[in-house]
Amino acid sequence: MLSNVWRKGSALALSAVSLAPGSAFAQMAGDPAGSGAIVGAVSWLQGTLLGTVATTIAVIAVAFVGLMMLTGRMNWRHGAAVIVGCFILFGAASIVAGIQTAAQSGY
Protein backbone atom coordinates (compact mmCIF):
# COMPACT_ATOMS: atom_id res chain seq x y z
CA MET A 1 0.00 0.00 0.00
CA LEU A 2 2.81 2.41 0.86
CA SER A 3 4.47 1.75 -2.48
CA ASN A 4 1.21 2.68 -4.23
CA VAL A 5 1.15 5.99 -2.37
CA TRP A 6 4.74 6.72 -3.39
CA ARG A 7 3.99 5.77 -6.99
CA LYS A 8 0.94 8.02 -7.14
CA GLY A 9 2.83 10.86 -5.45
CA SER A 10 5.78 10.59 -7.80
CA ALA A 11 3.44 10.49 -10.82
CA LEU A 12 1.67 13.60 -9.54
CA ALA A 13 4.95 15.41 -8.95
CA LEU A 14 6.22 14.42 -12.40
CA SER A 15 3.06 15.69 -14.09
CA ALA A 16 3.22 18.92 -12.08
CA VAL A 17 6.85 19.46 -13.09
CA SER A 18 6.03 18.82 -16.73
CA LEU A 19 3.25 21.43 -16.60
CA ALA A 20 5.24 23.97 -14.59
CA PRO A 21 6.98 25.75 -17.51
CA GLY A 22 3.60 26.66 -19.03
CA SER A 23 2.44 27.91 -15.65
CA ALA A 24 5.61 29.96 -15.26
CA PHE A 25 4.97 31.60 -18.65
CA ALA A 26 1.40 32.45 -17.60
CA GLN A 27 2.72 34.13 -14.46
CA MET A 28 5.29 36.15 -16.38
CA ALA A 29 2.69 37.40 -18.84
CA GLY A 30 0.47 38.78 -16.04
CA ASP A 31 -3.24 38.43 -15.61
CA PRO A 32 -5.24 38.57 -18.84
CA ALA A 33 -7.78 41.32 -19.36
CA GLY A 34 -11.13 40.67 -17.75
CA SER A 35 -9.87 38.12 -15.24
CA GLY A 36 -10.44 40.35 -12.21
CA ALA A 37 -13.49 38.41 -11.01
CA ILE A 38 -11.70 35.06 -11.35
CA VAL A 39 -8.59 36.35 -9.57
CA GLY A 40 -10.80 37.73 -6.81
CA ALA A 41 -12.64 34.44 -6.41
CA VAL A 42 -9.42 32.42 -6.31
CA SER A 43 -7.94 34.85 -3.77
CA TRP A 44 -11.04 34.46 -1.61
CA LEU A 45 -10.75 30.67 -1.87
CA GLN A 46 -7.08 30.80 -0.89
CA GLY A 47 -7.86 33.02 2.08
CA THR A 48 -10.62 30.65 3.16
CA LEU A 49 -8.50 27.51 2.82
CA LEU A 50 -5.48 28.99 4.58
CA GLY A 51 -7.13 31.43 6.98
CA THR A 52 -7.84 31.33 10.69
CA VAL A 53 -11.02 29.28 10.41
CA ALA A 54 -9.33 26.58 8.33
CA THR A 55 -6.36 26.47 10.69
CA THR A 56 -8.66 26.06 13.68
CA ILE A 57 -10.63 23.29 11.97
CA ALA A 58 -7.40 21.51 11.00
CA VAL A 59 -6.10 21.64 14.58
CA ILE A 60 -9.38 20.21 15.88
CA ALA A 61 -9.38 17.51 13.17
CA VAL A 62 -5.81 16.43 13.94
CA ALA A 63 -6.52 16.35 17.67
CA PHE A 64 -9.73 14.36 17.15
CA VAL A 65 -8.11 11.91 14.73
CA GLY A 66 -5.13 11.46 17.05
CA LEU A 67 -7.43 10.69 19.97
CA MET A 68 -9.43 8.25 17.86
CA MET A 69 -6.25 6.50 16.69
CA LEU A 70 -4.85 6.23 20.22
CA THR A 71 -8.07 4.74 21.58
CA GLY A 72 -8.24 2.21 18.74
CA ARG A 73 -11.45 3.55 17.20
CA MET A 74 -9.86 4.61 13.92
CA ASN A 75 -7.60 2.78 11.51
CA TRP A 76 -4.07 4.20 11.57
CA ARG A 77 -4.02 4.41 7.78
CA HIS A 78 -7.10 6.65 7.66
CA GLY A 79 -5.77 8.80 10.49
CA ALA A 80 -2.44 9.24 8.75
CA ALA A 81 -4.28 10.24 5.57
CA VAL A 82 -6.03 13.07 7.44
CA ILE A 83 -2.79 14.31 8.95
CA VAL A 84 -0.89 14.12 5.64
CA GLY A 85 -3.78 15.95 3.98
CA CYS A 86 -3.43 18.82 6.45
CA PHE A 87 0.31 18.99 5.76
CA ILE A 88 -0.32 19.10 2.02
CA LEU A 89 -3.05 21.74 2.36
CA PHE A 90 -0.97 24.13 4.45
CA GLY A 91 2.31 23.34 2.68
CA ALA A 92 0.89 23.69 -0.83
CA ALA A 93 2.58 27.05 -1.45
CA SER A 94 5.98 25.63 -0.49
CA ILE A 95 5.41 22.50 -2.56
CA VAL A 96 4.50 24.53 -5.66
CA ALA A 97 7.47 26.86 -5.14
CA GLY A 98 9.78 23.85 -4.96
CA ILE A 99 8.30 22.35 -8.13
CA GLN A 100 8.63 25.66 -9.98
CA THR A 101 12.25 26.04 -8.83
CA ALA A 102 13.03 22.51 -9.98
CA ALA A 103 11.36 23.15 -13.35
CA GLN A 104 13.26 26.38 -13.90
CA SER A 105 16.64 24.88 -12.97
CA GLY A 106 16.09 21.89 -15.24
CA TYR A 107 16.16 19.08 -12.66
mmCIF file of C-alpha atoms in Angstrom:
data_model
loop_
_atom_site.group_PDB
_atom_site.id
_atom_site.type_symbol
_atom_site.label_atom_id
_atom_site.label_comp_id
_atom_site.label_asym_id
_atom_site.label_seq_id
_atom_site.Cartn_x
_atom_site.Cartn_y
_atom_site.Cartn_z
ATOM 1 C CA MET A 1 0.000 0.000 0.000
ATOM 2 C CA LEU A 2 2.811 2.412 0.864
ATOM 3 C CA SER A 3 4.474 1.746 -2.482
ATOM 4 C CA ASN A 4 1.211 2.685 -4.235
ATOM 5 C CA VAL A 5 1.146 5.991 -2.367
ATOM 6 C CA TRP A 6 4.739 6.718 -3.391
ATOM 7 C CA ARG A 7 3.994 5.766 -6.987
ATOM 8 C CA LYS A 8 0.937 8.022 -7.136
ATOM 9 C CA GLY A 9 2.826 10.856 -5.448
ATOM 10 C CA SER A 10 5.775 10.591 -7.805
ATOM 11 C CA ALA A 11 3.444 10.490 -10.819
ATOM 12 C CA LEU A 12 1.667 13.601 -9.537
ATOM 13 C CA ALA A 13 4.953 15.409 -8.952
ATOM 14 C CA LEU A 14 6.215 14.421 -12.400
ATOM 15 C CA SER A 15 3.061 15.689 -14.089
ATOM 16 C CA ALA A 16 3.224 18.923 -12.085
ATOM 17 C CA VAL A 17 6.855 19.456 -13.086
ATOM 18 C CA SER A 18 6.026 18.821 -16.729
ATOM 19 C CA LEU A 19 3.250 21.425 -16.596
ATOM 20 C CA ALA A 20 5.240 23.970 -14.586
ATOM 21 C CA PRO A 21 6.975 25.750 -17.509
ATOM 22 C CA GLY A 22 3.604 26.661 -19.032
ATOM 23 C CA SER A 23 2.436 27.907 -15.652
ATOM 24 C CA ALA A 24 5.605 29.955 -15.260
ATOM 25 C CA PHE A 25 4.971 31.597 -18.646
ATOM 26 C CA ALA A 26 1.405 32.449 -17.604
ATOM 27 C CA GLN A 27 2.721 34.128 -14.461
ATOM 28 C CA MET A 28 5.291 36.154 -16.379
ATOM 29 C CA ALA A 29 2.687 37.398 -18.840
ATOM 30 C CA GLY A 30 0.475 38.782 -16.044
ATOM 31 C CA ASP A 31 -3.241 38.429 -15.612
ATOM 32 C CA PRO A 32 -5.235 38.568 -18.843
ATOM 33 C CA ALA A 33 -7.778 41.318 -19.358
ATOM 34 C CA GLY A 34 -11.134 40.668 -17.749
ATOM 35 C CA SER A 35 -9.873 38.121 -15.236
ATOM 36 C CA GLY A 36 -10.444 40.353 -12.205
ATOM 37 C CA ALA A 37 -13.485 38.408 -11.009
ATOM 38 C CA ILE A 38 -11.700 35.064 -11.354
ATOM 39 C CA VAL A 39 -8.594 36.345 -9.571
ATOM 40 C CA GLY A 40 -10.799 37.734 -6.812
ATOM 41 C CA ALA A 41 -12.639 34.438 -6.413
ATOM 42 C CA VAL A 42 -9.421 32.424 -6.306
ATOM 43 C CA SER A 43 -7.938 34.849 -3.772
ATOM 44 C CA TRP A 44 -11.035 34.456 -1.614
ATOM 45 C CA LEU A 45 -10.752 30.671 -1.866
ATOM 46 C CA GLN A 46 -7.082 30.801 -0.894
ATOM 47 C CA GLY A 47 -7.864 33.021 2.075
ATOM 48 C CA THR A 48 -10.623 30.649 3.156
ATOM 49 C CA LEU A 49 -8.495 27.512 2.817
ATOM 50 C CA LEU A 50 -5.478 28.994 4.580
ATOM 51 C CA GLY A 51 -7.134 31.430 6.984
ATOM 52 C CA THR A 52 -7.840 31.333 10.688
ATOM 53 C CA VAL A 53 -11.024 29.280 10.406
ATOM 54 C CA ALA A 54 -9.326 26.580 8.327
ATOM 55 C CA THR A 55 -6.360 26.470 10.695
ATOM 56 C CA THR A 56 -8.656 26.056 13.683
ATOM 57 C CA ILE A 57 -10.631 23.292 11.973
ATOM 58 C CA ALA A 58 -7.402 21.509 11.000
ATOM 59 C CA VAL A 59 -6.102 21.636 14.576
ATOM 60 C CA ILE A 60 -9.379 20.214 15.879
ATOM 61 C CA ALA A 61 -9.376 17.510 13.170
ATOM 62 C CA VAL A 62 -5.812 16.429 13.936
ATOM 63 C CA ALA A 63 -6.523 16.347 17.668
ATOM 64 C CA PHE A 64 -9.730 14.360 17.150
ATOM 65 C CA VAL A 65 -8.108 11.913 14.731
ATOM 66 C CA GLY A 66 -5.126 11.465 17.053
ATOM 67 C CA LEU A 67 -7.426 10.690 19.968
ATOM 68 C CA MET A 68 -9.433 8.247 17.865
ATOM 69 C CA MET A 69 -6.254 6.502 16.688
ATOM 70 C CA LEU A 70 -4.849 6.229 20.221
ATOM 71 C CA THR A 71 -8.071 4.743 21.583
ATOM 72 C CA GLY A 72 -8.241 2.210 18.737
ATOM 73 C CA ARG A 73 -11.446 3.547 17.198
ATOM 74 C CA MET A 74 -9.863 4.609 13.920
ATOM 75 C CA ASN A 75 -7.598 2.781 11.510
ATOM 76 C CA TRP A 76 -4.069 4.203 11.567
ATOM 77 C CA ARG A 77 -4.017 4.406 7.781
ATOM 78 C CA HIS A 78 -7.104 6.648 7.657
ATOM 79 C CA GLY A 79 -5.765 8.797 10.488
ATOM 80 C CA ALA A 80 -2.438 9.241 8.751
ATOM 81 C CA ALA A 81 -4.277 10.243 5.571
ATOM 82 C CA VAL A 82 -6.035 13.073 7.436
ATOM 83 C CA ILE A 83 -2.788 14.311 8.955
ATOM 84 C CA VAL A 84 -0.889 14.119 5.639
ATOM 85 C CA GLY A 85 -3.780 15.948 3.977
ATOM 86 C CA CYS A 86 -3.426 18.816 6.450
ATOM 87 C CA PHE A 87 0.310 18.995 5.760
ATOM 88 C CA ILE A 88 -0.317 19.101 2.017
ATOM 89 C CA LEU A 89 -3.047 21.737 2.364
ATOM 90 C CA PHE A 90 -0.971 24.127 4.449
ATOM 91 C CA GLY A 91 2.307 23.338 2.677
ATOM 92 C CA ALA A 92 0.891 23.686 -0.832
ATOM 93 C CA ALA A 93 2.577 27.046 -1.450
ATOM 94 C CA SER A 94 5.980 25.627 -0.488
ATOM 95 C CA ILE A 95 5.408 22.500 -2.564
ATOM 96 C CA VAL A 96 4.496 24.526 -5.655
ATOM 97 C CA ALA A 97 7.466 26.862 -5.138
ATOM 98 C CA GLY A 98 9.782 23.853 -4.965
ATOM 99 C CA ILE A 99 8.296 22.349 -8.133
ATOM 100 C CA GLN A 100 8.634 25.659 -9.983
ATOM 101 C CA THR A 101 12.253 26.043 -8.835
ATOM 102 C CA ALA A 102 13.033 22.505 -9.982
ATOM 103 C CA ALA A 103 11.363 23.146 -13.350
ATOM 104 C CA GLN A 104 13.263 26.377 -13.903
ATOM 105 C CA SER A 105 16.639 24.883 -12.975
ATOM 106 C CA GLY A 106 16.086 21.890 -15.236
ATOM 107 C CA TYR A 107 16.162 19.076 -12.659
#
